[in-house]
Short mmCIF file of C-alpha atoms and ligand atoms in Angstrom, two decimals:
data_model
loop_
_atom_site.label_atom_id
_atom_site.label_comp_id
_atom_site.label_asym_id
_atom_site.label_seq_id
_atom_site.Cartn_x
_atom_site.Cartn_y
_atom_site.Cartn_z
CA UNK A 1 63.73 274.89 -33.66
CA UNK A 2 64.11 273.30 -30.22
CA UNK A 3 62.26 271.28 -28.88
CA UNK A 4 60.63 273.58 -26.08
CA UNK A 5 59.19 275.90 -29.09
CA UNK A 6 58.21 272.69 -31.19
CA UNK A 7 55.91 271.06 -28.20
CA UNK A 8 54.77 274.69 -27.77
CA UNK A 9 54.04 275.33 -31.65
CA UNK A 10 52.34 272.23 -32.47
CA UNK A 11 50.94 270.34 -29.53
CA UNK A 12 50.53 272.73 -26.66
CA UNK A 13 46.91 273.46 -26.90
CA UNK A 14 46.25 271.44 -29.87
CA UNK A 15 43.87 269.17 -28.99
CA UNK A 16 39.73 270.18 -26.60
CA UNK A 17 40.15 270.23 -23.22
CA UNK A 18 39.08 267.26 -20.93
CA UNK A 19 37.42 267.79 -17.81
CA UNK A 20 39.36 265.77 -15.73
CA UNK A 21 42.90 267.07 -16.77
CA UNK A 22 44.41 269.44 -14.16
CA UNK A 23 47.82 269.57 -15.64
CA UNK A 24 48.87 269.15 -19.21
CA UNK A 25 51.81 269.64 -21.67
CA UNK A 26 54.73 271.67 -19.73
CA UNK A 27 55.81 270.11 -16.48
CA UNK A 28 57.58 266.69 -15.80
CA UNK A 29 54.33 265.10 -15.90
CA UNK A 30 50.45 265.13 -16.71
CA UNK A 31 47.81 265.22 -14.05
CA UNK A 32 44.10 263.84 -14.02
CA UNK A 33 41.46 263.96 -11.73
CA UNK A 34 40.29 260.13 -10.61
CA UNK A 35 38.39 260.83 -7.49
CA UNK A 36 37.77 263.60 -5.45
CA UNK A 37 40.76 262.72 -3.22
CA UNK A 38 43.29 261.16 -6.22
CA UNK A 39 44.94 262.51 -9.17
CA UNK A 40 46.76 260.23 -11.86
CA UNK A 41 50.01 261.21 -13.18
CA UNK A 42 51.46 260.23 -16.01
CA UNK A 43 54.60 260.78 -18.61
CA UNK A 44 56.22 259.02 -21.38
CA UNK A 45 59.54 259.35 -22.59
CA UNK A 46 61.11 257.08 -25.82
CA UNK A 47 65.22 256.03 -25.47
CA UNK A 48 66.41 255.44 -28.96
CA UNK A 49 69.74 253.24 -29.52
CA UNK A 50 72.82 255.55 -30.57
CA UNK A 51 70.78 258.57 -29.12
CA UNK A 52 69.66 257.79 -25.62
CA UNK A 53 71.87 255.06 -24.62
CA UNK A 54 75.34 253.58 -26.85
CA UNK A 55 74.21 250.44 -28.83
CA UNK A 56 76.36 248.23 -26.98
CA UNK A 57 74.74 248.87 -23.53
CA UNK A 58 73.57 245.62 -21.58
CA UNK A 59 70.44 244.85 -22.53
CA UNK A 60 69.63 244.58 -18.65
CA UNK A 61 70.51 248.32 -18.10
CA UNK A 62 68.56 249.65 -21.32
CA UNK A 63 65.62 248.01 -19.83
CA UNK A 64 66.05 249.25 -16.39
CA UNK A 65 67.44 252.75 -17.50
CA UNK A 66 63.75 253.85 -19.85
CA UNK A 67 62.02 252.41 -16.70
CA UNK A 68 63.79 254.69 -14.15
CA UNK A 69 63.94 257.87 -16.58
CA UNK A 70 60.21 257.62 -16.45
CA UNK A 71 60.05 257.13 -13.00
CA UNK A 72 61.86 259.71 -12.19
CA UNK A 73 59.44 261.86 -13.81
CA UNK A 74 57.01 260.75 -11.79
CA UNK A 75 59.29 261.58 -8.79
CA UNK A 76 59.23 264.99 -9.34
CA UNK A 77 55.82 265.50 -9.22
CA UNK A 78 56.03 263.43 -5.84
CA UNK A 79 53.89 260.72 -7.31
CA UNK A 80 53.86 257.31 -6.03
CA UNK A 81 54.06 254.78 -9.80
CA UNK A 82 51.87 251.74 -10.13
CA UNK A 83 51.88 250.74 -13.20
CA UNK A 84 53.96 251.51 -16.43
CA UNK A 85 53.61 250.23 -20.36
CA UNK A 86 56.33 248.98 -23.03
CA UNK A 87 56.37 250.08 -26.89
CA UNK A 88 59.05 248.26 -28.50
CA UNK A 89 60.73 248.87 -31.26
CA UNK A 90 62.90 246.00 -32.21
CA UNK A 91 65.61 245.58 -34.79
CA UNK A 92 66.01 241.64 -35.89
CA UNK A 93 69.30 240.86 -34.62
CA UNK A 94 67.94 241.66 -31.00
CA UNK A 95 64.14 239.16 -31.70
CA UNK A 96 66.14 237.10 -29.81
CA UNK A 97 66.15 234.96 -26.23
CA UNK A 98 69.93 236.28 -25.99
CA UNK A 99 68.83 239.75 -25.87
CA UNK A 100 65.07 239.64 -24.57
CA UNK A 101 66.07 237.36 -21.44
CA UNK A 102 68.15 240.13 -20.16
CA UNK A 103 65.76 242.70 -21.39
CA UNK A 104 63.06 241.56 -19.26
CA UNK A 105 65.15 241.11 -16.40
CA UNK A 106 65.79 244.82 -16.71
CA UNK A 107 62.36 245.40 -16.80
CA UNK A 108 61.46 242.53 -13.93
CA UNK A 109 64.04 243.99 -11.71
CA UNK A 110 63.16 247.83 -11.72
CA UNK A 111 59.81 246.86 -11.28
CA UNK A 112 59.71 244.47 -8.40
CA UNK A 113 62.17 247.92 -6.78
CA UNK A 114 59.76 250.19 -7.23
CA UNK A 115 56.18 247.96 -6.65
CA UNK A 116 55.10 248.80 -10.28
CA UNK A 117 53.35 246.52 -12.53
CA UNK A 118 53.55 245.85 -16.59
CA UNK A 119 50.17 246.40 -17.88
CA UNK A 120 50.57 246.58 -21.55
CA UNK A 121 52.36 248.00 -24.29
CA UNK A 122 53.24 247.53 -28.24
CA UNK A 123 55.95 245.83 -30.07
CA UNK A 124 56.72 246.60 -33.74
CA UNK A 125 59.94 245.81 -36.03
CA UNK A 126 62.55 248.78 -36.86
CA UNK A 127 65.73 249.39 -37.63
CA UNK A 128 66.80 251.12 -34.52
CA UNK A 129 65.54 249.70 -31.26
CA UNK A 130 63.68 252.06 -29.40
CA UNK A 131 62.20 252.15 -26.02
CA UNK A 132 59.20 253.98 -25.15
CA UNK A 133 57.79 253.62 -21.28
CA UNK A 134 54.57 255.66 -20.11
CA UNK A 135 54.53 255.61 -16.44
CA UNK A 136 51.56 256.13 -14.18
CA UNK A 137 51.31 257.21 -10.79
CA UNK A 138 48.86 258.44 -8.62
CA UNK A 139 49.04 261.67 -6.03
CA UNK A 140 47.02 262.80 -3.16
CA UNK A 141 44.51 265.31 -4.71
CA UNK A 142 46.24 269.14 -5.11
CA UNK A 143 49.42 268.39 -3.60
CA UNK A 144 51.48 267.61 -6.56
CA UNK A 145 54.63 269.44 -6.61
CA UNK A 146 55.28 271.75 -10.00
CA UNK A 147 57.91 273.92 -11.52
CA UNK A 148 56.18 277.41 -11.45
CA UNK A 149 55.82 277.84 -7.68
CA UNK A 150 58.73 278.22 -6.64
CA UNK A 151 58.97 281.22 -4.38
CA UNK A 152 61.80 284.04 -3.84
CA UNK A 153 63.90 283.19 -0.80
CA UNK A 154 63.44 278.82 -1.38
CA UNK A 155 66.65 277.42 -1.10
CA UNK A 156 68.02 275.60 -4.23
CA UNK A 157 68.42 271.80 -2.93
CA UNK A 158 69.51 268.72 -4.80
CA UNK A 159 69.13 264.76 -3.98
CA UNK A 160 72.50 263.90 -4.90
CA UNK A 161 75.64 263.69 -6.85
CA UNK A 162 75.45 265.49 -9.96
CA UNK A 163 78.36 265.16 -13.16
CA UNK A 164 79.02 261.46 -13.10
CA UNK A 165 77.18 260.09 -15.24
CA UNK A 166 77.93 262.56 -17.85
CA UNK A 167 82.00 262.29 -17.05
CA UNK A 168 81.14 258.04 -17.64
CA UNK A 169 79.80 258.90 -21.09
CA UNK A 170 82.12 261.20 -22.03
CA UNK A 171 85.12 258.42 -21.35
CA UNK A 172 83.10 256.04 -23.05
CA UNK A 173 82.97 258.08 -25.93
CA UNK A 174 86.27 258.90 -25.83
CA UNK A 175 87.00 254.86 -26.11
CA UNK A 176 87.86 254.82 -22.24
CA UNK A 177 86.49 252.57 -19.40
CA UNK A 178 85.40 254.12 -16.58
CA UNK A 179 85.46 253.40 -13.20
CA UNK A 180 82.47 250.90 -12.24
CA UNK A 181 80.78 253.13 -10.17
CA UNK A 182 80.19 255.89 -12.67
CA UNK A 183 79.39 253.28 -15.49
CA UNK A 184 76.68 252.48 -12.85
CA UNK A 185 75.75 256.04 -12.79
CA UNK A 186 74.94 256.52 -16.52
CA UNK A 187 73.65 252.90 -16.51
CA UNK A 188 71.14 252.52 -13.52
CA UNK A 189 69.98 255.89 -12.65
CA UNK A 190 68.06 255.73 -9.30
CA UNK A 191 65.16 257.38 -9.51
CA UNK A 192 64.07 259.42 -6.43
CA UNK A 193 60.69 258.05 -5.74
CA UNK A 194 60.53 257.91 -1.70
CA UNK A 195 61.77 261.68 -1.43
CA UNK A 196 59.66 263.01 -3.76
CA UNK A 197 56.88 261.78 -2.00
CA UNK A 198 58.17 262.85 1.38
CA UNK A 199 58.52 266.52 0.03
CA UNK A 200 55.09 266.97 -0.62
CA UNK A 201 54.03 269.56 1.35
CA UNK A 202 57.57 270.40 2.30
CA UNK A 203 59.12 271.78 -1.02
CA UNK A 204 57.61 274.34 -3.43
CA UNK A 205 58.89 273.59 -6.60
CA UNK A 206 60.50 270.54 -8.55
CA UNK A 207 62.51 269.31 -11.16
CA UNK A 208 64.51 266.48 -11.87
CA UNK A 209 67.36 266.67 -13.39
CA UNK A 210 67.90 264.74 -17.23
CA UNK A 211 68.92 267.37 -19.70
CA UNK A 212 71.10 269.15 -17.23
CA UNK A 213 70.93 271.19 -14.18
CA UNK A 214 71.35 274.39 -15.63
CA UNK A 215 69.03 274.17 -18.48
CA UNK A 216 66.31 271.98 -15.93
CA UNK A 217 66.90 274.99 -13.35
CA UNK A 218 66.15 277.22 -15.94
CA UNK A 219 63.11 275.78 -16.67
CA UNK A 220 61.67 275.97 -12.57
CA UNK A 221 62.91 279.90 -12.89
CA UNK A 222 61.09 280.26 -16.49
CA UNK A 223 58.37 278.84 -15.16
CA UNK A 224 58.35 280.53 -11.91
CA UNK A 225 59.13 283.74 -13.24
CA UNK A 226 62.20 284.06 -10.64
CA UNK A 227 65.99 284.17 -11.00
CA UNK A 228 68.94 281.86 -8.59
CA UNK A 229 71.79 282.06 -7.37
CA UNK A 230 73.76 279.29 -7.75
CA UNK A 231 77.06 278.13 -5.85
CA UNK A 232 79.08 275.58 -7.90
CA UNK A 233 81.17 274.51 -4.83
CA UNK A 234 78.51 273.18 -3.08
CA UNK A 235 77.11 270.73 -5.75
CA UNK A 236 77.78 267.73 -4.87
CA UNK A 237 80.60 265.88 -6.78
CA UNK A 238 81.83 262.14 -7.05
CA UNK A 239 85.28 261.73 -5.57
CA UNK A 240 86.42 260.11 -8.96
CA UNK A 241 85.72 263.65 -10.90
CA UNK A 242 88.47 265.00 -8.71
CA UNK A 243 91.03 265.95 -10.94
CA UNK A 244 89.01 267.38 -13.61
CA UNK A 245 89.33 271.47 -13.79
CA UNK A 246 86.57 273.34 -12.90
CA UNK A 247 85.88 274.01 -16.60
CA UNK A 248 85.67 270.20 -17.69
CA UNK A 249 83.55 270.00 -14.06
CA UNK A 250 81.13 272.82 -14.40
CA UNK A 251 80.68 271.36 -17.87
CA UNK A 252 79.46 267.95 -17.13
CA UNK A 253 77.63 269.35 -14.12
CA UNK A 254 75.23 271.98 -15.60
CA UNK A 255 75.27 270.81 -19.27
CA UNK A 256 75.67 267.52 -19.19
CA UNK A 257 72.83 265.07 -18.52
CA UNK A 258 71.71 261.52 -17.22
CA UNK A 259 71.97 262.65 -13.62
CA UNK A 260 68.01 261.72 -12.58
CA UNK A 261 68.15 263.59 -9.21
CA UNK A 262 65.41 265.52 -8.00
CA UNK A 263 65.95 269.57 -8.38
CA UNK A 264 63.70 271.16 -5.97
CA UNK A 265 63.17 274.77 -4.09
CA UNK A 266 61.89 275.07 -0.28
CA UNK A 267 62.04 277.77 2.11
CA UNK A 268 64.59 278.04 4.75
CA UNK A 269 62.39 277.29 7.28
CA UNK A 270 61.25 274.12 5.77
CA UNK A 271 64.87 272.71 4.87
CA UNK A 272 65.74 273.27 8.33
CA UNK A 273 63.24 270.96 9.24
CA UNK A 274 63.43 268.35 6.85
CA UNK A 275 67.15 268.27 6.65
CA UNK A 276 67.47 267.02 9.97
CA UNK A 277 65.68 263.52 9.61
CA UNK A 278 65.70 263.12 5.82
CA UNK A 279 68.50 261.44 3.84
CA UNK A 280 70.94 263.43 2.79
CA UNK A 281 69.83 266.87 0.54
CA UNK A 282 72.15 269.44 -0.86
CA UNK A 283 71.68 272.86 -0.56
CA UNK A 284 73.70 274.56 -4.01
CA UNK A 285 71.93 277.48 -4.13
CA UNK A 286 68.96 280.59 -3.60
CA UNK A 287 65.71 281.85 -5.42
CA UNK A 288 66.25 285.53 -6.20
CA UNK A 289 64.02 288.25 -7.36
CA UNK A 290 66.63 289.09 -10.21
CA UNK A 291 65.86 286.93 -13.56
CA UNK A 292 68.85 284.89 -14.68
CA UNK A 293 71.31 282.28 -13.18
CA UNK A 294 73.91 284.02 -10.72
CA UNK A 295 76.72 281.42 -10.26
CA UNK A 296 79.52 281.36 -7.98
CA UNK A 297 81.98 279.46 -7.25
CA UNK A 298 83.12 280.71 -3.28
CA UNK A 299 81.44 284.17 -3.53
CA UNK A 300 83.95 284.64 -7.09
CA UNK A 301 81.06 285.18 -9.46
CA UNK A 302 81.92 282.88 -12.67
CA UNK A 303 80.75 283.22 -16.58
CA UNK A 304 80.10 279.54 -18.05
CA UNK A 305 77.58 279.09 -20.68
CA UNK A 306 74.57 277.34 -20.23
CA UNK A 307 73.87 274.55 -22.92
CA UNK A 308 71.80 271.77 -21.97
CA UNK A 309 71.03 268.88 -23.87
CA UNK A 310 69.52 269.72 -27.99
CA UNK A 311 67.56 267.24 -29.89
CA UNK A 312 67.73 269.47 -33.03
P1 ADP B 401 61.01 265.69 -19.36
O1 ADP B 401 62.42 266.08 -19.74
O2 ADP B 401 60.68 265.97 -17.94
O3 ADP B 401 60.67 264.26 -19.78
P2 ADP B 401 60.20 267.00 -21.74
O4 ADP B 401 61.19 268.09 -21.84
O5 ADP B 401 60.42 265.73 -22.53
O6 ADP B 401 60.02 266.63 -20.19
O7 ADP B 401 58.76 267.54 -22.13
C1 ADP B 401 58.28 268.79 -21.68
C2 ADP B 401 56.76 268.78 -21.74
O8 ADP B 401 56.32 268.68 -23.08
C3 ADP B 401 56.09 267.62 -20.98
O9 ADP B 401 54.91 268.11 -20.38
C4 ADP B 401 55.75 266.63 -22.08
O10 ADP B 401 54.65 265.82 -21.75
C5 ADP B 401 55.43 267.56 -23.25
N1 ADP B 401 55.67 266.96 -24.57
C6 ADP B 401 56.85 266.57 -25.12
N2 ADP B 401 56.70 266.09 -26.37
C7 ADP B 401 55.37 266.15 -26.65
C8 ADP B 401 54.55 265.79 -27.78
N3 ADP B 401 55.09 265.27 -28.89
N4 ADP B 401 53.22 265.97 -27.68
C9 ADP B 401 52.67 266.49 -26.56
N5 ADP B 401 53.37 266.87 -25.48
C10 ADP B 401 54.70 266.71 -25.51
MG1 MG B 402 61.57 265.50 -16.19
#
């Protein structure tokens, strides 16, 4: 089972309706009215040692790293955080001041970035350390940005660099080092907080990007009920992934993960427009009428298999 049809079998609708929810179980985040002009938004996502991050990760970047992926959720919704809480689970060897120094440094540090507070949280003992963040932002009301509106025509545009943070894991795994600034890539994602909140009202859809971008594209064209076209030449690549062929490339690009940009569709008249004064955005692709993902690689249609990231 994966875990799309488990969420969708056993907690999708499980539970009455509230009033105040406007969003629930299916997009990046969760939204709630708080006053007539305010919505809160809110995810949680859990990093477990061995799974989520290798066990002999800096304490400092495990910290920061279930911080940002949570934040980054929030980012593609276009919500601004304020406040996140900490559920702990902590093996005995790490009950420590060696390891919970750094571990709240990780924690200060992402934090004091991003103006978002510590309110709370749980700690238990386990075998595994495990890191569980909720996140909480808020959003003007109704402007929240989803991943079923995106329209035929949007252009397919990305924040930045996608592949290295999947190519740092891969050498790591493979008992390699690799070069500092991909480490820093798998390490200290940077979650896209200011432009998601400067595309609301520009783009129509969003995503960002942690399982993969073909399997997180797939889920704004699911959801959308549209198809892409996608041009692999135009994704934006690290220098330092080079050499790889386009195989290896395409590989850590659309089925790897880790890479914690934003995804997100607008039309052409609206990336015209915000192109011009916004930091840099990547256009890799189209919104098409035809179900599927086209991709191409310089007009030369291509056949790679799309296999994001499995729990199960
Ligand atoms: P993301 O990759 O953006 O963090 P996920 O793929 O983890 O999103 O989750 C997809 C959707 O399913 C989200 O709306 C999330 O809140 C919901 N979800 C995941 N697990 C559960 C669960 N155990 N109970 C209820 N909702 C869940
Ligand atoms: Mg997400």
């Amino acid at each position: 089972m994966s875990e799309f049809s488990l969420i969708a079998r056993y907690f999708q609708g499980a539970t009455s309706t509230h009033h105040s929810t406007r969003l629930g179980i299916g997009d990046d985040c969760a939204i709630s009215q708080l006053a007539d002009d305010c919505q809160l938004v809110s995810c949680t996502d859990t990093l477990v040692s061995g799974r989520h991050f290798l066990p002999d990760t800096c304490p400092h970047a495990i910290a920061y790293k279930s911080v940002a992926v949570n934040l980054s959720d929030l980012a593609a919704m276009g919500a601004t955080p304020f406040a996140i809480l900490l559920a702990l689970s902590l093996p005995k060897s790490a009950a420590c001041d060696e390891f919970l120094g750094r571990f709240a440094k990780g924690i200060a540090d992402i934090c004091q970035q991003f103006g978002v507070e510590l309110i709370g949280g749980d700690t238990t003992g386990n075998d595994t350390l495990t890191v569980t963040i909720t996140a909480l932002g808020t959003v003007p009301a109704n402007s929240a940005l989803y991943r079923h509106t995106a329209k035929i025509h949007d252009i397919i545009c990305v924040s930045g660099e996608i592949g290295s943070a999947n190519y740092a894991l891969s050498q790591r795994l493979a008992g390699n080092s690799p070069p500092a600034q991909l480490q820093q890539a798998l390490d200290y994602p940077m979650p896209q907080v200011a432009l998601g909140r400067q595309l609301l009202g520009v783009a129509n859809s969003m995503i960002d990007i942690s399982d993969g971008l073909g399997q997180d594209l797939g889920h704004i064209l699911a959801a959308s009920g549209v198809g892409a076209r996608l041009d692999l030449h135009k994704i934006p690549t690290n220098a330092l992934l080079g050499k790889l062929d386009h195989e290896q490339l395409w590989q850590h690009q659309l089925n790897g993960g880790d890479d914690y940009q934003l995804l997100f569709t607008l039309s052409p008249e609206k990336f015209a427009e915000f192109n011009q004064h916004s930091q840099p955005i990547y256009a890799i692709g189209e919104i098409v009428p035809t179900q599927g993902l086209q991709l191409f690689w310089h007009d030369t249609p291509v056949d790679f298999p799309i296999k994001g990231w499995q729990h199960f």
